């Protein structure tokens, strides 16, 4: 359906507001975000801007949802470049994730940085759903690899409450937050909880080096963070293939 001129102008104004907001956050951090400052830069009154977003939190939520949705689309497009090859998918997704983070530090810091002072996560679940969509890309990769991976894994047991010790331990879906477990089980009803745990472990290791790089903590130690990341990806591919 073709948008009216008024609808096109409103959509462009929304894009401009978000672009300026991200620029302000890159310069002063998310805590410094001000609707009035954005309105001044756009030549609007604060009241006019409030017709688009009632509060600063509403704008922050819209930005977070956009970031997660755009990231999820990029990761999913990367995954699809290697059909029927979970290891190839992991490499493509991992490389895409790092490239996105390095190229978009304000967006990365918005969704993966420190909590924004005073920001209240909305109760409608839009932010969480967008985050789960991005996370779900790795679950799809693990699900595709799981039949072969499960056959290569040593038998695992469910520990008794409080039990610790060496050796593999199986997970139950009750080990996870209900919203994450529901998302994973709805998408892949036959996938065991161990696979959900593996997807989070993969994400944690991919994210860890990226976060260190984005926040400038790798440069004092290494000349080429990309090489370090590629080596980590190599190890994760072995883990996904059942050789790690």
CSV table of C-alpha atoms in Angstrom, one decimal:
chain,number,residue,atom,x,y,z
A,1,UNK,CA,0.0,0.0,0.0
A,2,UNK,CA,1.4,3.4,-1.0
A,3,UNK,CA,1.9,5.9,1.8
A,4,UNK,CA,0.3,9.3,1.7
A,5,UNK,CA,2.5,12.4,1.6
A,6,UNK,CA,1.8,13.0,5.3
A,7,UNK,CA,2.7,9.4,6.2
A,8,UNK,CA,6.0,9.7,4.3
A,9,UNK,CA,6.9,12.9,6.0
A,10,UNK,CA,6.1,11.4,9.4
A,11,UNK,CA,8.2,8.3,8.6
A,12,UNK,CA,11.1,10.5,7.5
A,13,UNK,CA,10.8,12.6,10.7
A,14,UNK,CA,11.0,9.5,12.8
A,15,UNK,CA,14.1,8.4,11.0
A,16,UNK,CA,15.7,11.8,11.6
A,17,UNK,CA,14.8,11.7,15.3
A,18,UNK,CA,16.4,8.3,15.7
A,19,UNK,CA,19.5,9.3,13.7
A,20,UNK,CA,20.1,12.4,15.8
A,21,UNK,CA,19.4,10.4,19.0
A,22,UNK,CA,22.0,7.8,18.1
A,23,UNK,CA,24.5,10.6,17.3
A,24,UNK,CA,23.8,12.3,20.7
A,25,UNK,CA,24.3,9.0,22.5
A,26,UNK,CA,27.6,8.4,20.7
A,27,UNK,CA,28.8,11.8,21.8
A,28,UNK,CA,27.5,11.9,25.4
A,29,UNK,CA,26.2,8.4,26.3
A,30,UNK,CA,22.6,7.2,26.5
A,31,UNK,CA,22.1,8.9,29.9
A,32,UNK,CA,22.6,12.3,28.2
A,33,UNK,CA,19.8,11.7,25.7
A,34,UNK,CA,17.3,14.6,25.8
A,35,UNK,CA,14.1,15.0,23.7
A,36,UNK,CA,14.4,18.8,24.0
A,37,UNK,CA,18.0,18.7,22.7
A,38,UNK,CA,16.8,16.6,19.7
A,39,UNK,CA,14.0,19.0,19.1
A,40,UNK,CA,16.3,22.0,19.1
A,41,UNK,CA,18.6,20.4,16.5
A,42,UNK,CA,15.6,19.5,14.3
A,43,UNK,CA,14.2,23.0,14.6
A,44,UNK,CA,11.1,21.7,16.3
A,45,UNK,CA,9.4,22.6,19.5
A,46,UNK,CA,9.5,20.1,22.3
A,47,UNK,CA,5.8,19.8,22.1
A,48,UNK,CA,6.0,18.8,18.4
A,49,UNK,CA,8.5,16.1,19.2
A,50,UNK,CA,6.4,14.7,21.9
A,51,UNK,CA,3.8,13.9,19.3
A,52,UNK,CA,6.2,11.3,18.1
A,53,UNK,CA,7.5,10.0,21.4
A,54,UNK,CA,5.8,10.7,24.7
A,55,UNK,CA,8.9,10.2,26.8
A,56,UNK,CA,12.6,9.6,26.5
A,57,UNK,CA,12.1,6.0,27.4
A,58,UNK,CA,9.7,5.5,24.5
A,59,UNK,CA,12.4,6.8,22.1
A,60,UNK,CA,15.1,4.6,23.8
A,61,UNK,CA,12.8,1.5,23.4
A,62,UNK,CA,12.2,2.3,19.8
A,63,UNK,CA,15.9,2.6,19.2
A,64,UNK,CA,16.7,-0.7,21.0
A,65,UNK,CA,14.0,-2.6,19.1
A,66,UNK,CA,15.4,-1.1,15.8
A,67,UNK,CA,18.9,-2.2,16.7
A,68,UNK,CA,18.0,-5.7,17.6
A,69,UNK,CA,15.7,-6.1,14.5
A,70,UNK,CA,18.4,-4.8,12.1
A,71,UNK,CA,21.0,-7.0,13.7
A,72,UNK,CA,18.8,-10.0,13.5
A,73,UNK,CA,18.1,-9.4,9.8
A,74,UNK,CA,21.9,-9.1,9.1
A,75,UNK,CA,22.7,-12.2,11.0
A,76,UNK,CA,19.9,-14.2,9.5
A,77,UNK,CA,21.0,-13.1,6.0
A,78,UNK,CA,24.5,-14.3,6.8
A,79,UNK,CA,23.2,-17.6,8.1
A,80,UNK,CA,21.3,-18.2,4.8
A,81,UNK,CA,24.5,-17.9,2.8
A,82,UNK,CA,25.5,-21.4,3.9
A,83,UNK,CA,22.4,-23.6,3.7
A,84,UNK,CA,22.9,-27.1,5.2
A,85,UNK,CA,26.3,-26.1,6.6
A,86,UNK,CA,26.0,-25.2,10.3
A,87,UNK,CA,29.7,-24.6,10.7
A,88,UNK,CA,29.8,-22.3,7.7
A,89,UNK,CA,26.7,-20.6,9.1
A,90,UNK,CA,28.5,-20.0,12.4
A,91,UNK,CA,31.5,-18.4,10.6
A,92,UNK,CA,29.3,-16.2,8.5
A,93,UNK,CA,27.2,-15.1,11.5
A,94,UNK,CA,30.2,-14.6,13.7
A,95,UNK,CA,32.0,-12.4,11.1
A,96,UNK,CA,28.9,-10.4,10.4
A,97,UNK,CA,28.4,-9.8,14.2
A,98,UNK,CA,31.9,-8.5,14.7
A,99,UNK,CA,31.7,-6.3,11.6
A,100,UNK,CA,28.4,-4.8,12.7
A,101,UNK,CA,29.6,-4.1,16.2
A,102,UNK,CA,32.9,-2.5,15.1
A,103,UNK,CA,31.1,-0.3,12.5
A,104,UNK,CA,28.3,0.7,14.8
A,105,UNK,CA,29.6,1.2,18.3
A,106,UNK,CA,26.8,3.5,19.5
A,107,UNK,CA,24.2,0.8,18.6
A,108,UNK,CA,26.3,-1.9,20.1
A,109,UNK,CA,26.7,0.0,23.4
A,110,UNK,CA,23.0,0.9,23.4
A,111,UNK,CA,21.9,-2.8,23.5
A,112,UNK,CA,25.0,-4.4,25.1
A,113,UNK,CA,26.4,-1.7,27.3
A,114,UNK,CA,25.7,-0.6,30.8
A,115,UNK,CA,22.0,-0.1,31.8
A,116,UNK,CA,20.8,3.3,31.0
A,117,UNK,CA,20.1,5.2,34.3
A,118,UNK,CA,16.4,5.8,34.8
A,119,UNK,CA,15.3,3.7,31.8
A,120,UNK,CA,12.4,1.4,32.5
A,121,UNK,CA,12.0,-1.6,30.2
A,122,UNK,CA,8.5,-1.6,28.8
A,123,UNK,CA,6.1,-4.3,29.9
A,124,UNK,CA,4.7,-5.0,26.4
A,125,UNK,CA,7.7,-7.3,25.7
A,126,UNK,CA,8.7,-5.6,22.4
A,127,UNK,CA,12.3,-5.1,23.5
A,128,UNK,CA,12.6,-8.7,24.7
A,129,UNK,CA,11.0,-10.2,21.6
A,130,UNK,CA,13.5,-8.2,19.4
A,131,UNK,CA,16.4,-9.4,21.5
A,132,UNK,CA,15.3,-13.0,21.3
A,133,UNK,CA,15.0,-12.7,17.5
A,134,UNK,CA,18.7,-11.8,17.3
A,135,UNK,CA,19.6,-14.6,19.8
A,136,UNK,CA,17.4,-17.1,17.9
A,137,UNK,CA,19.8,-17.1,14.9
A,138,UNK,CA,22.4,-19.1,16.9
A,139,UNK,CA,19.7,-21.4,18.2
A,140,UNK,CA,18.8,-22.2,14.5
A,141,UNK,CA,22.5,-23.0,13.8
A,142,UNK,CA,22.8,-25.3,16.8
A,143,UNK,CA,19.5,-27.0,15.9
A,144,UNK,CA,20.8,-27.8,12.5
A,145,UNK,CA,24.1,-29.2,13.9
A,146,UNK,CA,22.5,-31.0,16.9
A,147,UNK,CA,21.8,-34.5,15.4
A,148,UNK,CA,25.5,-34.9,14.5
A,149,UNK,CA,26.7,-33.1,17.5
A,150,UNK,CA,24.6,-35.1,19.9
A,151,UNK,CA,26.0,-38.3,18.5
A,152,UNK,CA,29.6,-37.1,19.1
A,153,UNK,CA,29.0,-35.8,22.6
A,154,UNK,CA,29.7,-37.9,25.7
A,155,UNK,CA,26.7,-39.0,27.7
A,156,UNK,CA,25.6,-36.3,30.2
A,157,UNK,CA,23.7,-36.6,33.4
A,158,UNK,CA,21.4,-34.4,35.3
A,159,UNK,CA,23.1,-33.3,38.6
A,160,UNK,CA,21.4,-33.5,41.9
A,161,UNK,CA,20.6,-30.2,43.5
A,162,UNK,CA,23.8,-28.5,44.6
A,163,UNK,CA,26.0,-31.1,42.9
A,164,UNK,CA,29.2,-30.0,41.3
A,165,UNK,CA,32.2,-31.7,39.8
A,166,UNK,CA,33.8,-32.6,36.5
A,167,UNK,CA,32.2,-34.1,33.5
A,168,UNK,CA,29.2,-33.0,31.3
A,169,UNK,CA,26.0,-32.1,33.0
A,170,UNK,CA,22.7,-32.0,31.2
A,171,UNK,CA,20.4,-29.0,31.3
A,172,UNK,CA,16.6,-28.8,31.7
A,173,UNK,CA,14.5,-26.0,30.3
A,174,UNK,CA,13.7,-25.0,33.8
A,175,UNK,CA,17.4,-23.9,34.1
A,176,UNK,CA,16.5,-21.0,31.8
A,177,UNK,CA,14.2,-18.0,32.1
A,178,UNK,CA,10.7,-18.9,30.9
A,179,UNK,CA,10.6,-16.4,28.1
A,180,UNK,CA,13.9,-17.8,26.5
A,181,UNK,CA,12.8,-21.4,27.0
A,182,UNK,CA,9.4,-20.7,25.5
A,183,UNK,CA,11.0,-19.0,22.4
A,184,UNK,CA,13.4,-21.9,21.9
A,185,UNK,CA,10.8,-24.6,22.4
A,186,UNK,CA,8.2,-22.9,20.2
A,187,UNK,CA,10.8,-22.7,17.3
A,188,UNK,CA,12.3,-26.1,17.9
A,189,UNK,CA,9.9,-28.4,19.9
A,190,UNK,CA,12.2,-31.4,19.8
A,191,UNK,CA,15.4,-29.5,20.7
A,192,UNK,CA,16.8,-30.5,24.1
A,193,UNK,CA,17.8,-27.9,26.7
A,194,UNK,CA,21.5,-28.8,26.2
A,195,UNK,CA,21.2,-27.3,22.8
A,196,UNK,CA,19.8,-24.1,24.2
A,197,UNK,CA,22.8,-23.9,26.6
A,198,UNK,CA,25.2,-24.4,23.8
A,199,UNK,CA,23.7,-21.6,21.8
A,200,UNK,CA,24.2,-19.2,24.7
A,201,UNK,CA,27.8,-20.5,25.3
A,202,UNK,CA,28.6,-19.8,21.6
A,203,UNK,CA,27.0,-16.3,21.8
A,204,UNK,CA,28.9,-15.5,25.0
A,205,UNK,CA,32.3,-16.4,23.5
A,206,UNK,CA,31.6,-14.5,20.3
A,207,UNK,CA,30.3,-11.5,22.2
A,208,UNK,CA,33.1,-11.4,24.7
A,209,UNK,CA,35.9,-10.6,22.3
A,210,UNK,CA,33.7,-8.2,20.4
A,211,UNK,CA,32.8,-6.3,23.5
A,212,UNK,CA,36.5,-6.0,24.5
A,213,UNK,CA,37.3,-4.7,21.1
A,214,UNK,CA,34.4,-2.2,20.9
A,215,UNK,CA,35.3,-0.8,24.3
A,216,UNK,CA,38.9,-0.5,23.4
A,217,UNK,CA,40.3,-3.1,25.7
A,218,UNK,CA,42.1,-5.2,23.1
A,219,UNK,CA,44.2,-2.5,21.4
A,220,UNK,CA,46.8,-2.3,24.2
A,221,UNK,CA,47.4,-6.1,23.9
A,222,UNK,CA,47.1,-7.0,20.2
A,223,UNK,CA,47.6,-5.3,16.9
A,224,UNK,CA,45.0,-7.3,15.0
A,225,UNK,CA,41.8,-8.0,17.0
A,226,UNK,CA,40.2,-9.5,13.9
A,227,UNK,CA,42.8,-12.3,13.9
A,228,UNK,CA,42.2,-13.1,17.5
A,229,UNK,CA,38.5,-13.2,16.7
A,230,UNK,CA,39.0,-15.5,13.7
A,231,UNK,CA,41.0,-17.9,15.9
A,232,UNK,CA,38.1,-18.0,18.4
A,233,UNK,CA,35.7,-18.7,15.6
A,234,UNK,CA,37.9,-21.6,14.6
A,235,UNK,CA,37.7,-23.1,18.1
A,236,UNK,CA,33.9,-22.5,18.2
A,237,UNK,CA,33.5,-24.3,14.9
A,238,UNK,CA,35.3,-27.3,16.3
A,239,UNK,CA,32.9,-27.2,19.3
A,240,UNK,CA,29.9,-27.1,17.0
A,241,UNK,CA,31.2,-30.0,15.0
A,242,UNK,CA,31.7,-32.1,18.1
A,243,UNK,CA,35.4,-32.0,18.0
A,244,UNK,CA,35.9,-29.4,20.8
